[in-house]
XYZ file of C-alpha atoms in Angstrom:
756
model
C 68.740 71.624 93.447
C 72.012 69.969 94.058
C 74.510 71.745 96.884
C 78.025 70.880 96.794
C 80.996 72.083 99.014
C 84.659 71.859 97.850
C 87.348 73.879 96.450
C 88.609 74.898 92.962
C 91.400 73.027 91.653
C 91.932 74.563 88.519
C 90.171 76.920 86.189
C 89.826 75.220 82.321
C 87.961 77.883 80.437
C 86.889 81.548 81.397
C 85.747 84.074 79.178
C 86.761 87.536 80.724
C 83.774 89.532 79.151
C 80.997 87.602 80.962
C 82.937 85.677 83.633
C 81.306 82.268 81.902
C 83.788 79.614 83.734
C 84.387 75.998 83.275
C 86.544 74.499 86.738
C 87.698 71.373 88.211
C 85.946 71.366 91.749
C 87.256 68.943 94.605
C 84.476 67.779 97.110
C 84.954 68.572 100.548
C 84.367 65.399 103.094
C 84.692 61.954 102.191
C 82.097 60.938 99.826
C 83.660 59.708 96.533
C 80.895 60.656 94.013
C 83.525 61.151 91.222
C 87.081 59.726 90.974
C 89.891 61.439 92.919
C 86.590 63.913 94.177
C 87.035 65.882 91.040
C 83.872 67.254 89.014
C 83.291 69.688 86.461
C 81.662 73.021 87.548
C 80.260 75.544 84.411
C 78.549 78.743 84.757
C 79.071 82.284 85.541
C 81.513 82.465 88.011
C 83.130 85.988 88.523
C 86.058 86.584 90.748
C 86.389 82.719 91.294
C 89.882 81.486 91.482
C 91.938 78.311 92.121
C 92.101 77.371 95.456
C 89.087 79.413 96.557
C 86.658 77.160 98.588
C 83.097 77.153 97.097
C 79.604 76.307 98.294
C 77.698 75.806 94.939
C 74.296 75.495 94.052
C 73.004 73.957 90.394
C 71.506 71.182 88.194
C 73.170 68.562 86.897
C 73.267 68.295 82.990
C 75.176 66.413 80.227
C 77.253 67.509 77.722
C 77.818 65.838 74.455
C 81.338 66.743 74.272
C 82.259 66.680 78.213
C 80.028 64.680 79.967
C 78.433 65.276 83.092
C 79.096 68.431 84.590
C 76.957 71.062 87.235
C 75.398 73.945 86.394
C 76.019 76.301 88.821
C 73.152 78.797 89.614
C 74.422 79.991 92.546
C 77.386 79.883 94.867
C 79.139 81.058 97.795
C 82.893 82.373 98.207
C 85.141 81.544 101.119
C 88.621 82.103 101.112
C 91.425 79.058 101.311
C 92.888 78.715 104.867
C 95.713 76.454 104.478
C 99.253 76.948 102.994
C 98.704 74.977 100.227
C 95.477 75.978 99.500
C 96.771 80.022 99.838
C 99.634 79.401 97.538
C 97.570 77.980 94.647
C 95.156 80.680 94.840
C 97.597 83.632 94.859
C 99.878 81.637 91.733
C 96.438 80.935 89.740
C 96.808 84.160 87.833
C 94.684 86.047 90.082
C 97.662 88.888 90.302
C 99.243 89.305 87.087
C 103.091 88.816 87.322
C 102.850 86.283 90.516
C 103.682 82.690 89.586
C 103.720 79.845 91.913
C 107.369 81.124 92.935
C 107.120 84.372 93.972
C 103.681 82.963 95.718
C 105.533 80.536 97.602
C 107.854 83.247 98.769
C 105.173 85.205 100.575
C 103.174 82.075 101.749
C 106.625 80.989 103.322
C 106.958 84.443 104.942
C 103.187 84.517 106.274
C 101.629 81.128 106.423
C 98.246 81.321 107.480
C 97.891 84.663 107.848
C 98.981 85.395 104.446
C 95.626 86.583 103.170
C 94.639 88.672 106.360
C 98.407 90.501 105.983
C 96.921 91.229 102.157
C 93.638 92.437 103.266
C 94.508 94.375 106.548
C 98.381 94.723 106.142
C 99.760 94.800 102.439
C 102.535 97.367 103.527
C 104.011 93.986 105.348
C 104.789 92.760 101.919
C 108.086 94.575 101.999
C 109.116 92.052 104.395
C 109.155 89.414 101.662
C 112.652 88.857 100.378
C 112.744 88.732 96.619
C 109.660 90.505 96.144
C 110.164 94.037 94.126
C 108.862 97.441 94.750
C 106.751 96.618 91.402
C 105.751 92.999 92.527
C 104.492 94.466 95.578
C 102.497 97.660 94.086
C 100.893 95.241 91.826
C 100.063 92.909 94.174
C 98.291 95.515 96.350
C 96.558 96.749 93.454
C 94.874 93.846 91.948
C 93.909 92.469 95.585
C 91.835 95.852 96.024
C 90.226 95.203 92.288
C 89.184 91.626 93.467
C 88.078 92.463 96.883
C 85.757 94.902 95.272
C 84.411 92.759 92.938
C 83.899 89.699 95.436
C 82.450 92.390 97.482
C 79.626 93.331 95.135
C 78.850 90.212 94.589
C 78.495 89.085 98.201
C 76.658 92.017 98.631
C 73.971 91.967 95.900
C 73.782 87.888 96.850
C 72.366 89.042 99.972
C 70.059 91.066 98.052
C 68.796 88.278 96.059
C 70.264 89.568 93.398
C 71.320 86.897 90.389
C 74.765 86.750 89.556
C 74.396 87.471 85.998
C 72.463 90.939 87.434
C 75.524 91.482 89.260
C 77.957 91.198 86.529
C 76.013 93.520 84.733
C 75.978 96.004 87.767
C 79.841 95.934 87.672
C 80.122 96.235 83.955
C 78.210 99.365 84.402
C 79.906 100.745 87.637
C 83.327 98.927 88.146
C 84.721 99.706 91.321
C 82.306 102.386 91.923
C 79.543 99.561 92.114
C 78.659 99.768 96.068
C 79.132 103.320 96.325
C 76.579 103.981 93.868
C 74.062 101.601 95.284
C 74.632 102.570 98.602
C 74.161 106.336 97.779
C 71.123 105.786 95.620
C 69.985 102.480 95.045
C 67.313 103.358 92.314
C 69.909 104.621 90.185
C 70.697 100.709 89.273
C 66.773 100.764 88.131
C 67.923 103.590 85.725
C 71.428 102.691 84.515
C 71.230 99.004 84.427
C 69.236 96.764 81.682
C 67.022 94.061 83.521
C 67.282 95.996 87.015
C 63.656 96.865 87.742
C 62.371 99.219 90.227
C 60.889 96.434 92.599
C 64.822 94.966 92.984
C 66.293 98.304 93.636
C 63.447 99.342 96.143
C 64.256 95.988 98.119
C 67.783 96.742 98.116
C 66.742 100.537 99.417
C 64.628 98.913 102.124
C 67.177 96.609 103.295
C 69.798 99.481 103.630
C 67.247 101.594 106.017
C 65.845 103.772 103.624
C 62.823 105.078 105.052
C 59.491 103.622 103.652
C 58.127 106.836 103.148
C 61.442 108.649 102.535
C 61.014 111.123 99.752
C 64.055 109.954 97.538
C 62.062 106.277 97.787
C 58.556 108.078 96.734
C 59.643 110.081 93.989
C 61.708 107.595 92.495
C 58.267 105.070 93.191
C 56.085 107.768 90.929
C 58.586 107.959 88.372
C 58.628 104.143 87.773
C 54.831 104.288 87.903
C 55.077 106.774 85.182
C 57.378 104.991 82.974
C 55.080 101.784 83.742
C 52.102 103.354 82.520
C 54.305 104.689 79.264
C 55.726 101.257 78.471
C 52.743 99.166 79.270
C 49.828 101.100 78.633
C 51.136 103.802 75.916
C 50.129 106.637 78.159
C 52.261 109.809 78.105
C 50.689 111.279 81.415
C 48.386 109.938 84.071
C 45.553 111.995 85.635
C 46.758 112.513 89.329
C 44.000 110.899 90.903
C 45.301 107.718 88.612
C 48.676 108.053 89.261
C 48.139 108.188 92.929
C 45.936 104.595 92.729
C 48.675 103.085 90.928
C 51.455 104.411 93.469
C 49.710 103.430 96.372
C 49.639 99.837 94.911
C 53.448 99.775 93.947
C 54.490 101.707 96.994
C 52.312 100.455 99.760
C 52.052 103.539 101.517
C 48.550 106.198 102.057
C 47.378 108.228 99.367
C 47.911 111.441 101.536
C 51.784 110.483 102.144
C 51.916 110.255 98.234
C 50.147 113.885 97.860
C 52.499 115.231 99.817
C 55.606 113.607 98.124
C 54.068 114.675 94.390
C 53.800 118.366 95.993
C 57.272 118.042 97.407
C 58.835 116.849 93.913
C 56.724 119.188 92.203
C 59.894 121.161 90.760
C 61.763 117.851 90.159
C 63.266 118.104 86.515
C 62.243 114.419 85.931
C 58.224 115.370 86.257
C 56.039 118.084 85.036
C 52.788 118.625 86.613
C 50.187 120.662 84.270
C 46.619 121.536 84.433
C 44.436 119.979 81.641
C 44.286 121.691 78.016
C 41.177 122.651 76.763
C 39.635 121.282 73.490
C 37.784 118.128 72.611
C 40.376 116.175 70.231
C 41.198 113.283 72.700
C 37.617 111.945 72.965
C 36.430 112.655 69.612
C 36.080 109.250 68.080
C 37.471 107.313 70.828
C 35.739 105.905 74.160
C 36.954 107.720 77.417
C 37.937 105.214 79.969
C 35.481 104.738 82.741
C 36.321 106.611 85.843
C 38.402 109.468 83.933
C 38.556 112.923 85.524
C 38.876 115.522 82.816
C 40.161 118.554 85.512
C 42.687 116.472 87.043
C 45.803 117.713 86.756
C 48.356 115.674 84.382
C 51.310 114.063 85.680
C 54.201 113.712 82.950
C 57.266 111.867 83.219
C 59.733 114.767 81.508
C 60.726 113.113 78.245
C 57.093 112.345 77.034
C 56.103 116.288 78.118
C 59.242 117.378 76.185
C 58.228 115.103 73.302
C 54.865 116.538 73.011
C 55.220 119.928 73.690
C 58.489 119.870 71.561
C 56.428 118.330 68.385
C 53.852 120.867 68.711
C 56.291 123.543 68.656
C 57.938 122.118 65.760
C 55.252 121.288 63.497
C 54.326 124.633 63.877
C 57.446 125.892 62.794
C 57.688 123.540 59.563
C 54.074 124.535 58.743
C 54.970 128.312 58.975
C 58.343 128.041 56.908
C 58.951 128.615 53.424
C 59.032 125.600 51.295
C 62.437 124.515 49.234
C 60.616 123.000 46.262
C 59.907 124.541 42.609
C 56.798 125.879 42.025
C 54.487 123.389 39.669
C 51.595 124.956 37.505
C 48.210 123.626 36.819
C 49.493 122.801 33.353
C 52.481 120.890 34.734
C 50.394 118.749 36.862
C 48.356 117.533 34.187
C 51.092 116.784 32.119
C 52.722 114.688 35.082
C 49.630 113.070 35.443
C 49.249 111.972 31.655
C 52.978 110.739 31.402
C 52.501 108.382 34.523
C 49.688 107.122 32.586
C 51.316 106.449 29.505
C 54.934 105.794 30.666
C 54.399 104.123 33.738
C 50.617 102.533 33.070
C 49.537 104.597 36.400
C 46.319 105.874 36.358
C 45.531 107.654 39.788
C 41.994 108.060 41.219
C 41.138 111.926 42.107
C 41.736 111.144 45.352
C 45.422 109.849 44.821
C 45.861 112.695 42.788
C 45.037 115.112 45.387
C 47.553 112.870 47.915
C 50.368 113.514 45.300
C 49.899 117.361 45.112
C 48.869 118.097 48.315
C 52.370 116.206 49.626
C 54.154 118.490 47.043
C 52.280 121.807 48.261
C 52.030 121.405 51.569
C 54.937 121.451 53.903
C 53.498 118.702 56.107
C 50.865 116.254 55.076
C 49.269 112.877 55.757
C 48.165 110.013 53.513
C 45.829 107.465 55.423
C 43.997 104.266 54.367
C 43.706 100.718 54.569
C 45.315 97.828 52.558
C 44.657 97.929 48.689
C 43.321 101.746 48.499
C 46.588 102.735 46.983
C 48.769 104.521 49.339
C 51.941 102.855 47.634
C 50.968 103.875 43.868
C 50.612 107.327 45.386
C 53.801 107.073 46.753
C 55.763 105.741 43.623
C 53.725 108.581 41.988
C 55.039 111.241 43.832
C 58.436 109.757 44.050
C 58.593 110.088 40.071
C 57.628 113.638 40.087
C 60.551 114.305 43.092
C 63.163 112.604 41.029
C 62.253 114.470 37.782
C 62.422 117.917 39.888
C 65.684 116.898 41.080
C 64.537 116.736 44.904
C 66.652 114.925 47.702
C 64.410 112.496 49.142
C 64.779 110.122 51.831
C 62.467 107.037 52.298
C 61.978 105.890 56.187
C 59.905 103.643 58.285
C 59.865 102.399 61.842
C 61.395 99.098 61.744
C 63.725 97.097 59.135
C 61.129 95.035 58.318
C 58.725 97.981 57.278
C 61.500 99.667 55.630
C 62.248 96.617 53.473
C 58.423 96.634 52.280
C 58.419 100.159 51.451
C 61.717 99.727 49.206
C 59.767 96.932 47.583
C 56.142 98.805 47.397
C 58.344 102.128 45.976
C 60.566 100.063 43.305
C 63.591 101.492 45.116
C 65.234 98.506 46.362
C 69.246 98.421 45.383
C 69.002 102.084 44.456
C 70.062 105.354 46.517
C 66.514 105.977 47.681
C 66.408 102.487 49.326
C 64.254 103.091 52.642
C 65.992 102.874 55.783
C 64.452 102.773 59.486
C 64.363 106.212 61.595
C 67.050 105.255 63.847
C 69.545 104.475 60.975
C 68.214 107.687 58.917
C 68.387 110.009 62.390
C 71.951 108.531 63.050
C 71.208 106.952 66.377
C 74.173 106.447 68.302
C 73.650 104.238 70.939
C 76.985 104.993 73.424
C 75.348 108.024 74.452
C 71.830 107.543 73.656
C 71.186 110.288 71.234
C 70.848 111.263 67.401
C 73.534 112.788 65.358
C 70.642 114.396 63.220
C 69.176 117.316 65.243
C 68.231 120.579 64.731
C 72.183 121.719 64.847
C 72.921 119.007 62.057
C 69.590 118.621 60.502
C 69.271 116.259 57.667
C 70.545 116.476 54.174
C 67.238 116.172 52.212
C 64.415 118.515 50.943
C 61.576 115.740 51.243
C 61.355 113.264 53.763
C 58.456 110.064 53.422
C 57.495 108.065 56.252
C 55.982 104.903 56.048
C 54.349 102.522 58.356
C 53.508 105.996 60.620
C 51.010 104.232 63.155
C 54.136 102.518 64.683
C 55.899 105.821 65.327
C 55.563 107.012 69.348
C 56.298 110.299 70.437
C 59.465 109.922 71.567
C 60.647 109.230 67.756
C 58.088 111.854 65.992
C 60.085 114.683 68.363
C 63.427 113.147 66.992
C 62.357 113.545 63.489
C 61.194 116.699 63.499
C 64.069 117.845 65.462
C 66.329 116.498 62.252
C 63.859 117.645 59.523
C 65.249 120.704 57.625
C 62.492 124.210 58.346
C 62.125 124.234 54.509
C 61.714 120.684 53.689
C 58.693 118.797 52.959
C 57.197 115.572 55.553
C 54.419 113.224 54.127
C 53.313 110.659 56.633
C 52.163 107.415 55.402
C 50.000 104.859 57.371
C 46.727 103.318 58.310
C 45.256 104.775 61.667
C 43.164 101.792 62.136
C 45.947 99.454 63.282
C 46.887 99.410 66.404
C 49.035 102.080 68.062
C 52.684 102.155 68.440
C 54.083 100.140 71.152
C 55.823 103.008 72.368
C 53.916 105.765 74.316
C 51.747 108.233 72.406
C 49.034 107.841 69.380
C 50.598 109.832 67.182
C 49.157 109.517 64.223
C 45.422 109.299 65.449
C 46.220 112.461 67.368
C 47.361 114.131 64.096
C 44.088 113.197 62.098
C 42.165 114.728 64.315
C 43.404 118.268 63.948
C 41.737 120.382 60.887
C 44.595 122.412 60.142
C 46.554 119.703 58.933
C 46.359 118.412 55.091
C 44.851 115.059 54.972
C 44.268 112.520 52.527
C 42.015 109.582 53.449
C 42.339 106.719 50.483
C 38.775 104.458 50.621
C 38.512 103.217 47.364
C 39.329 99.645 46.998
C 41.454 98.810 43.647
C 39.856 96.074 41.561
C 42.978 93.916 42.375
C 42.330 94.387 45.758
C 38.851 93.340 45.428
C 40.104 89.943 44.114
C 41.654 89.156 47.567
C 39.278 87.808 50.499
C 41.685 89.297 52.850
C 41.754 92.617 52.105
C 37.971 92.763 51.367
C 36.921 90.960 54.896
C 39.587 93.345 56.489
C 37.587 96.145 55.535
C 34.303 94.897 56.501
C 35.893 93.976 59.736
C 36.992 97.480 60.140
C 33.403 99.023 59.035
C 31.918 96.289 62.160
C 30.806 94.086 59.320
C 31.207 90.190 59.711
C 33.312 88.638 57.615
C 31.821 85.770 54.807
C 32.829 82.373 56.401
C 31.708 80.933 53.057
C 34.531 78.302 52.228
C 35.875 78.868 48.673
C 38.115 76.592 46.857
C 40.287 79.816 45.860
C 40.113 81.594 48.822
C 42.877 83.286 50.670
C 40.845 83.704 53.882
C 39.506 80.727 55.821
C 37.643 80.280 59.083
C 38.082 77.229 61.153
C 35.337 76.352 63.418
C 36.902 74.987 66.630
C 34.925 75.179 69.982
C 37.579 73.521 71.822
C 40.758 75.688 72.992
C 42.955 72.326 73.260
C 41.836 70.707 69.992
C 42.188 74.483 68.548
C 45.821 74.160 69.498
C 46.407 70.862 67.783
C 44.482 72.147 64.670
C 47.146 74.834 64.710
C 50.212 72.482 64.890
C 48.844 70.310 62.292
C 48.097 73.615 59.903
C 51.649 74.594 60.410
C 53.604 71.170 60.326
C 51.530 69.436 57.955
C 48.229 70.955 56.127
C 49.639 73.999 54.726
C 53.199 73.125 53.466
C 51.938 69.761 52.061
C 48.925 71.747 49.863
C 49.741 75.025 49.445
C 53.596 74.424 49.459
C 54.220 77.120 52.149
C 57.355 76.932 54.321
C 56.574 75.923 57.878
C 59.486 77.231 59.365
C 59.678 80.666 57.223
C 56.292 81.180 55.574
C 53.705 80.512 58.448
C 53.457 83.166 61.369
C 51.268 82.296 64.391
C 49.350 85.785 65.684
C 47.575 85.483 69.098
C 45.947 87.956 71.251
C 47.438 87.338 74.348
C 50.445 85.341 76.077
C 47.970 82.978 78.469
C 46.160 79.684 77.675
C 46.053 76.907 75.693
C 45.892 78.928 72.555
C 48.168 81.947 73.878
C 51.509 83.080 72.326
C 53.858 81.327 75.333
C 51.883 77.809 75.231
C 52.172 77.888 71.056
C 55.474 78.603 71.309
C 56.519 75.572 73.334
C 54.654 73.410 71.366
C 55.239 74.722 67.792
C 59.334 74.361 68.664
C 58.556 71.131 70.197
C 56.994 70.372 66.571
C 58.948 72.308 64.178
C 62.287 72.251 66.078
C 62.529 69.104 68.411
C 66.288 68.778 68.723
C 69.287 70.272 67.666
C 73.136 69.596 67.642
C 73.502 72.865 70.122
C 70.925 74.078 72.600
C 71.011 76.140 75.598
C 68.582 76.058 78.668
C 67.904 79.639 80.221
C 65.128 79.875 82.995
C 62.204 78.481 82.052
C 63.085 78.297 78.124
C 64.929 76.216 75.609
C 66.722 78.003 72.700
C 67.976 75.742 69.809
C 70.063 76.010 66.836
C 67.494 76.969 64.288
C 65.006 78.370 66.735
C 62.761 81.578 65.565
C 63.182 83.930 68.054
C 62.266 87.992 68.803
C 63.846 90.724 70.708
C 61.823 92.012 73.356
C 63.125 95.249 73.999
C 65.247 98.074 72.388
C 68.717 97.468 72.587
C 70.411 100.105 70.843
C 74.252 98.989 71.356
C 73.387 96.017 69.563
C 71.192 97.670 66.986
C 67.927 95.449 67.653
C 64.496 96.763 68.625
C 61.477 95.443 70.077
C 59.785 93.238 67.986
C 62.852 92.158 65.805
C 62.344 88.889 64.704
C 65.477 86.922 64.065
C 66.960 83.000 63.472
C 69.415 81.901 66.125
C 72.464 80.526 64.331
C 75.123 79.292 66.327
C 75.668 78.183 70.042
C 79.079 78.483 71.359
C 78.598 77.362 75.264
C 82.337 77.475 75.533
C 82.207 81.259 74.740
C 78.813 81.647 76.448
C 77.631 83.086 73.554
C 74.597 82.782 71.236
C 74.137 84.705 67.698
C 70.800 85.569 65.771
C 70.432 86.539 62.468
C 67.801 89.517 61.894
C 66.909 90.615 58.343
C 67.266 94.603 58.419
C 66.934 96.444 55.236
C 70.343 96.859 54.127
C 70.931 92.961 54.273
C 71.333 90.353 57.126
C 72.613 91.543 60.516
C 74.183 89.079 63.286
C 73.606 89.610 66.633
C 75.990 87.982 69.687
C 74.394 87.288 73.071
C 75.794 86.405 75.821
C 73.920 84.133 77.640
C 73.440 86.352 80.459
C 71.308 88.494 78.257
C 68.965 85.528 76.788
C 66.177 87.421 78.535
C 65.772 89.859 76.417
C 64.793 87.055 73.562
C 61.989 84.930 73.337
C 60.986 82.535 70.958
C 58.675 83.174 67.945
C 57.118 81.023 66.268
C 53.722 82.437 67.791
C 53.711 86.097 68.664
C 51.252 88.800 69.822
C 49.403 90.901 67.309
C 50.709 94.059 68.871
C 54.211 92.646 68.186
C 53.591 91.970 64.001
C 53.206 95.969 63.596
C 55.138 96.848 60.155
C 55.621 92.998 59.596
C 53.977 91.428 56.312
C 54.116 87.394 56.431
C 53.151 84.959 53.435
C 50.954 83.189 55.849
C 48.885 84.228 59.183
C 47.166 82.030 61.419
C 45.102 83.754 64.250
C 43.102 81.799 67.245
C 40.012 83.689 68.384
C 38.659 82.349 71.506
C 36.389 83.724 74.231
C 39.486 83.495 76.706
C 40.856 86.511 74.774
C 37.755 88.663 75.510
C 39.794 91.169 77.188
C 41.374 91.785 74.009
C 39.325 90.843 71.402
C 38.896 94.051 69.816
C 38.143 95.320 65.834
C 41.479 97.111 65.701
C 43.423 94.101 66.738
C 41.636 91.760 64.743
C 42.102 93.732 61.491
C 45.825 94.465 62.086
C 46.272 90.885 62.454
C 44.525 89.922 59.269
C 46.484 92.770 57.421
C 49.243 91.002 58.296
C 49.123 88.297 55.908
C 50.406 88.710 52.256
C 49.129 85.670 50.644
C 46.941 83.370 53.010
C 45.203 84.074 56.637
C 43.687 81.292 58.785
C 41.271 82.269 61.946
C 40.813 79.271 63.985
C 38.416 78.955 66.856
C 34.776 80.318 67.853
C 32.819 82.164 65.969
C 31.162 84.022 68.661
C 34.552 84.773 69.768
C 35.029 86.427 66.127
C 31.659 88.420 66.341
C 32.954 89.705 69.605
C 35.992 90.969 68.366
C 34.240 92.367 65.067
C 31.347 93.979 67.465
C 33.884 95.637 69.810
C 35.080 99.169 68.368
C 36.196 100.360 71.833
C 39.891 101.757 71.470
C 42.008 101.800 74.627
C 42.417 105.611 75.274
C 46.077 106.701 75.354
C 46.826 109.354 77.599
C 48.199 111.712 75.510
C 47.841 115.651 74.741
C 49.419 116.265 71.725
C 46.145 116.665 69.578
C 44.937 119.391 72.144
C 48.256 121.281 71.927
C 48.231 121.356 67.991
C 44.431 122.677 68.223
C 45.810 125.514 70.656
C 49.089 126.274 69.101
C 47.551 126.324 65.148
C 44.781 128.507 65.732
C 46.914 130.879 67.282
C 45.199 130.366 70.741
C 48.731 129.209 72.548
């Protein structure tokens, strides 16, 4: 890290939206490292103007076009003190309408005291001959605004908040930024993307907020509940678990937290509830060790509203009359005969039941593994609905899943093309709401949602709110896959309820039986070790390699050389590596670094951000929902351009409606990670021509049957497992499903049976 001191000679370039600046910098002292003591500095430099004195920290970098320059990571501002410096400062464009001539008038009048007078006695500008009232008002207004920006950055720098984060805070609150932070530092954690509770808590404590104050403890409790939802998928925490986590996060005694919990019991952001009666939550899952079923359940409000609201709306949906015309027994027979004769679709008895049930029942579920005929059942149902002129909508949780549904249902390029649920519900990012709701329901008589295992409780609640009461809803998914990334375990909870119409497809079709991927996936799902016998025409291989480092090299060779050479797969677009964990030699992080080095080693444009390097051509993934941009956690795209002058990077995402180009400012790059390798969890809803999965004992914490099953079923044409047979066996035998704290199943059990 290099530290330099000097003054800003002139601003070469500035992006006013993100404050990315290129400036010429005159070094202080006698050292002549550069001709005329001028060098180029670049970086996010909000509020910096010509003439200012700066102490800067950064790293040297070489730009092919502009040569050697210092990339600034931190800086401290000092106002100029000499009349010459002050005049350059005021005439730099800092104040609109004030150029060198008017700046000279002001400095000639006040000399070295100019800036002090602007700060403390701005009314004295009336003493300057040649300045109009309008000029004086403009100077006072702009100076005040600039002072607020500077004060915010200096204030946040003192709390070790990065310049990028400070810029985000100012964008959120403007001139009220410091007041908001001082009144409630925890507000920035709720409002500003990238600012977590830890940062807000450090600021609060430095501002003197008592360690055991109720505002701090209440914010900490909400933080723990939000983390439990984000990290573990819990809708609530049992009281003892909540207190244990909060003690660790807040470093206060459990007794103090218990008192705080009672003090905020009526807080609108929290719900405290006695456990509901019913056995649904543990029917087929292993309870967590040390769980306490009689403890109170503590909910973060959005999840309580979503659970209880979903239950209420499901009951209304089931009890409301249907809008669909009746179909006689004879008509059903005619429908199935016509499907066989005209479409060559011979449905099994279970598929027939699925189609009939979806048409006759207001809410129904169709579940089953790959190759069991879910897509064929959907196509058959759609033919009937279109014949009966029923208004239908097809939807899925992600763009990738929606695209697959359109392909499977044969609706690509038609009015029936599938959409994401966010698009269907008309999500508006500016106010984080859905335009389709109970007051403005969807204009459809039938809604089909595929890949429903990916739908979390919040999205499900919003779907039910938008569904007309007389409409039908068919939920299609594979309950044996991993649950949603977001909180809840909706599909599993619904499948536990005996009151809901459910069809489970289990029979493998002949075509599916010819795929070793599908056959082995079903074997694994049944707890049976897959066949590892090597067959020349197989689409499924296990490659034994005990050493993780050699396993890494084998994966690199498979991606770059072997699979493209033998099977003509494209190394960059066809092959996806799916790893159980981030850490280790064969974890996601290391594999991404090595795969980038191998597949995209250099580019005409790249940007370093923290410990990451992004290059044009890189495959990247969005890491959290960004509703303003319209991209969501797990979306994968390709970097198409990097513009250092504008400090922006453009990514192309594949959406159901076609390519979506999204621009990122450099300070937003923490939203992106390389995606040559991704976790199995992040791959949900996707399908890839080729999947490579490393399996090693060092991943034992996540070697679970449903994780391996999910990974294998992402492969469309080819699947390769690399690693240790013992690790594969561990995954197949481990049917333990991590329990998520949800009460949707119990709520449904009680309300549908009339007990609540």
